[in-house]
Amino acid sequence: MKTIITTESCSDIPVSMLEKLNVPMVPFSVNFPDRTVLDGELPIQEIYDFYDSTRQIPKTCAISPYQYSQFFNRLLEDPEVEIVHIGYSSACSCSFQNATISLQDCDEKRIHLIDCLNVSGGFGLLTLKAVELHTRNPQWSAAELADEIRKWVPRIKTLFIPEKLDFLAAGGRVSNAAALGASLLRIKPRIDILKGELINTKKYYGTMKKAASQLVEDFLSEEPLDRTLALIIYAKGADPDLLEKLRQRVLNDGFQEVLVFELGAVMTVHGGKGAMGITGFRREAA
């Protein structure tokens, strides 16, 4: 049997890289009042323009069971294919549940679903780890590969900060008063992904440059990390010089590779213009 690893657009891995790695992707979508656009087909600036003109953000839409079944069945037309699918956190969206429902219309014995319990960079990090494990161990069955990938899920450490809370307020995730207060006090709330959920764990004060630098320092120092790979993630509008400075800081701390990925449309809607984050794996317990 031939194992294919698949992922979703909210892993925020560039399409060009997914194509190079031979990892098929199924997209989420973004809903405007007059149209629905697949994640990856929408220029990010249109989200910002929509917010500027309406003070609202578009809605994001999970992948439906029908989309999943169509996606899986196209790949399963090859009778020798098995799928290991990395899915968006079940704690943040109904998407993973929909993937499970879709198996009723597929040859479910040939599909292995993995709940990454993470979003964006953490989701992408696990997808890249899956590719690495498969490349290094081509003799593994799809079931064996899926079991090994699941061991890495609790080791993902993902932190991010929004530059402003305006998108979070527009989406109803914080109150307008809280957003205004944070703006006046120059507060940048730190969000950790814990057991699949987005949890505010800390507050940074000052400029985005100062807050993002402190975020990275906390990431590097709070607990032992596997220094093979880290991802820095950002929404369009982030300072490119700051991104490069942060990348160099992480490399100087001993990481072998640091990749910088731009958020897609769905994650930009959730994080807002200029949001930034970092993700890597915790070191395996002795």
mmCIF file of N, CA, C and O in Angstrom, residues 32 35 42-53 167 236-237 262-263 265 268 273:
data_model
loop_
_atom_site.group_PDB
_atom_site.id
_atom_site.type_symbol
_atom_site.label_atom_id
_atom_site.label_comp_id
_atom_site.label_asym_id
_atom_site.label_seq_id
_atom_site.Cartn_x
_atom_site.Cartn_y
_atom_site.Cartn_z
ATOM 1 N N PHE A 32 -18.221 36.045 2.877
ATOM 2 C CA PHE A 32 -18.630 37.442 2.856
ATOM 3 C C PHE A 32 -20.146 37.488 2.650
ATOM 4 O O PHE A 32 -20.754 36.465 2.303
ATOM 5 N N ARG A 35 -20.641 36.395 -1.073
ATOM 6 C CA ARG A 35 -19.873 35.332 -1.730
ATOM 7 C C ARG A 35 -19.114 34.505 -0.699
ATOM 8 O O ARG A 35 -18.890 34.941 0.426
ATOM 9 N N LEU A 42 -8.180 33.743 -1.746
ATOM 10 C CA LEU A 42 -8.615 35.095 -1.378
ATOM 11 C C LEU A 42 -7.411 35.964 -1.032
ATOM 12 O O LEU A 42 -6.660 35.638 -0.112
ATOM 13 N N PRO A 43 -7.203 37.062 -1.748
ATOM 14 C CA PRO A 43 -6.131 37.993 -1.348
ATOM 15 C C PRO A 43 -6.410 38.529 0.057
ATOM 16 O O PRO A 43 -7.516 38.987 0.356
ATOM 17 N N ILE A 44 -5.408 38.473 0.915
ATOM 18 C CA ILE A 44 -5.588 38.882 2.316
ATOM 19 C C ILE A 44 -6.040 40.338 2.409
ATOM 20 O O ILE A 44 -6.830 40.702 3.297
ATOM 21 N N GLN A 45 -5.581 41.179 1.498
ATOM 22 C CA GLN A 45 -5.941 42.597 1.554
ATOM 23 C C GLN A 45 -7.446 42.789 1.478
ATOM 24 O O GLN A 45 -7.973 43.770 2.035
ATOM 25 N N GLU A 46 -8.169 41.891 0.817
ATOM 26 C CA GLU A 46 -9.622 42.017 0.725
ATOM 27 C C GLU A 46 -10.277 41.881 2.102
ATOM 28 O O GLU A 46 -11.325 42.474 2.353
ATOM 29 N N ILE A 47 -9.681 41.097 2.985
ATOM 30 C CA ILE A 47 -10.203 40.981 4.357
ATOM 31 C C ILE A 47 -10.045 42.308 5.079
ATOM 32 O O ILE A 47 -10.971 42.801 5.739
ATOM 33 N N TYR A 48 -8.862 42.902 4.933
ATOM 34 C CA TYR A 48 -8.607 44.185 5.584
ATOM 35 C C TYR A 48 -9.494 45.281 5.005
ATOM 36 O O TYR A 48 -10.011 46.130 5.740
ATOM 37 N N ASP A 49 -9.676 45.287 3.696
ATOM 38 C CA ASP A 49 -10.530 46.296 3.056
ATOM 39 C C ASP A 49 -11.976 46.160 3.522
ATOM 40 O O ASP A 49 -12.662 47.167 3.757
ATOM 41 N N PHE A 50 -12.441 44.919 3.659
ATOM 42 C CA PHE A 50 -13.811 44.667 4.119
ATOM 43 C C PHE A 50 -13.994 45.192 5.540
ATOM 44 O O PHE A 50 -15.007 45.837 5.852
ATOM 45 N N TYR A 51 -12.997 44.945 6.388
ATOM 46 C CA TYR A 51 -13.085 45.446 7.764
ATOM 47 C C TYR A 51 -13.057 46.975 7.800
ATOM 48 O O TYR A 51 -13.838 47.602 8.528
ATOM 49 N N ASP A 52 -12.184 47.579 7.015
ATOM 50 C CA ASP A 52 -12.079 49.040 7.006
ATOM 51 C C ASP A 52 -13.381 49.704 6.572
ATOM 52 O O ASP A 52 -13.739 50.785 7.063
ATOM 53 N N SER A 53 -14.106 49.072 5.659
ATOM 54 C CA SER A 53 -15.330 49.690 5.121
ATOM 55 C C SER A 53 -16.576 49.352 5.935
ATOM 56 O O SER A 53 -17.561 50.102 5.895
ATOM 57 N N PHE A 167 -9.949 42.860 15.351
ATOM 58 C CA PHE A 167 -10.588 41.714 14.692
ATOM 59 C C PHE A 167 -11.238 40.792 15.724
ATOM 60 O O PHE A 167 -12.311 40.237 15.477
ATOM 61 N N LYS A 236 -0.347 39.139 7.323
ATOM 62 C CA LYS A 236 0.075 40.214 6.420
ATOM 63 C C LYS A 236 -0.012 41.554 7.137
ATOM 64 O O LYS A 236 -0.997 41.853 7.800
ATOM 65 N N GLY A 237 1.047 42.348 7.028
ATOM 66 C CA GLY A 237 1.111 43.630 7.711
ATOM 67 C C GLY A 237 2.159 43.650 8.809
ATOM 68 O O GLY A 237 2.492 44.719 9.335
ATOM 69 N N GLU A 262 3.387 32.908 6.299
ATOM 70 C CA GLU A 262 2.302 33.891 6.397
ATOM 71 C C GLU A 262 0.969 33.179 6.597
ATOM 72 O O GLU A 262 0.695 32.152 5.957
ATOM 73 N N LEU A 263 0.139 33.727 7.468
ATOM 74 C CA LEU A 263 -1.184 33.153 7.704
ATOM 75 C C LEU A 263 -2.037 33.226 6.453
ATOM 76 O O LEU A 263 -1.989 34.196 5.696
ATOM 77 N N ALA A 265 -6.062 33.083 4.783
ATOM 78 C CA ALA A 265 -7.210 33.954 5.002
ATOM 79 C C ALA A 265 -7.966 33.619 6.291
ATOM 80 O O ALA A 265 -8.325 34.513 7.065
ATOM 81 N N THR A 268 -6.012 34.588 9.372
ATOM 82 C CA THR A 268 -5.912 36.047 9.434
ATOM 83 C C THR A 268 -7.196 36.646 9.999
ATOM 84 O O THR A 268 -7.154 37.592 10.798
ATOM 85 N N LYS A 273 -4.760 41.729 11.515
ATOM 86 C CA LYS A 273 -3.601 42.262 10.804
ATOM 87 C C LYS A 273 -2.381 42.339 11.719
ATOM 88 O O LYS A 273 -2.448 42.855 12.828
#
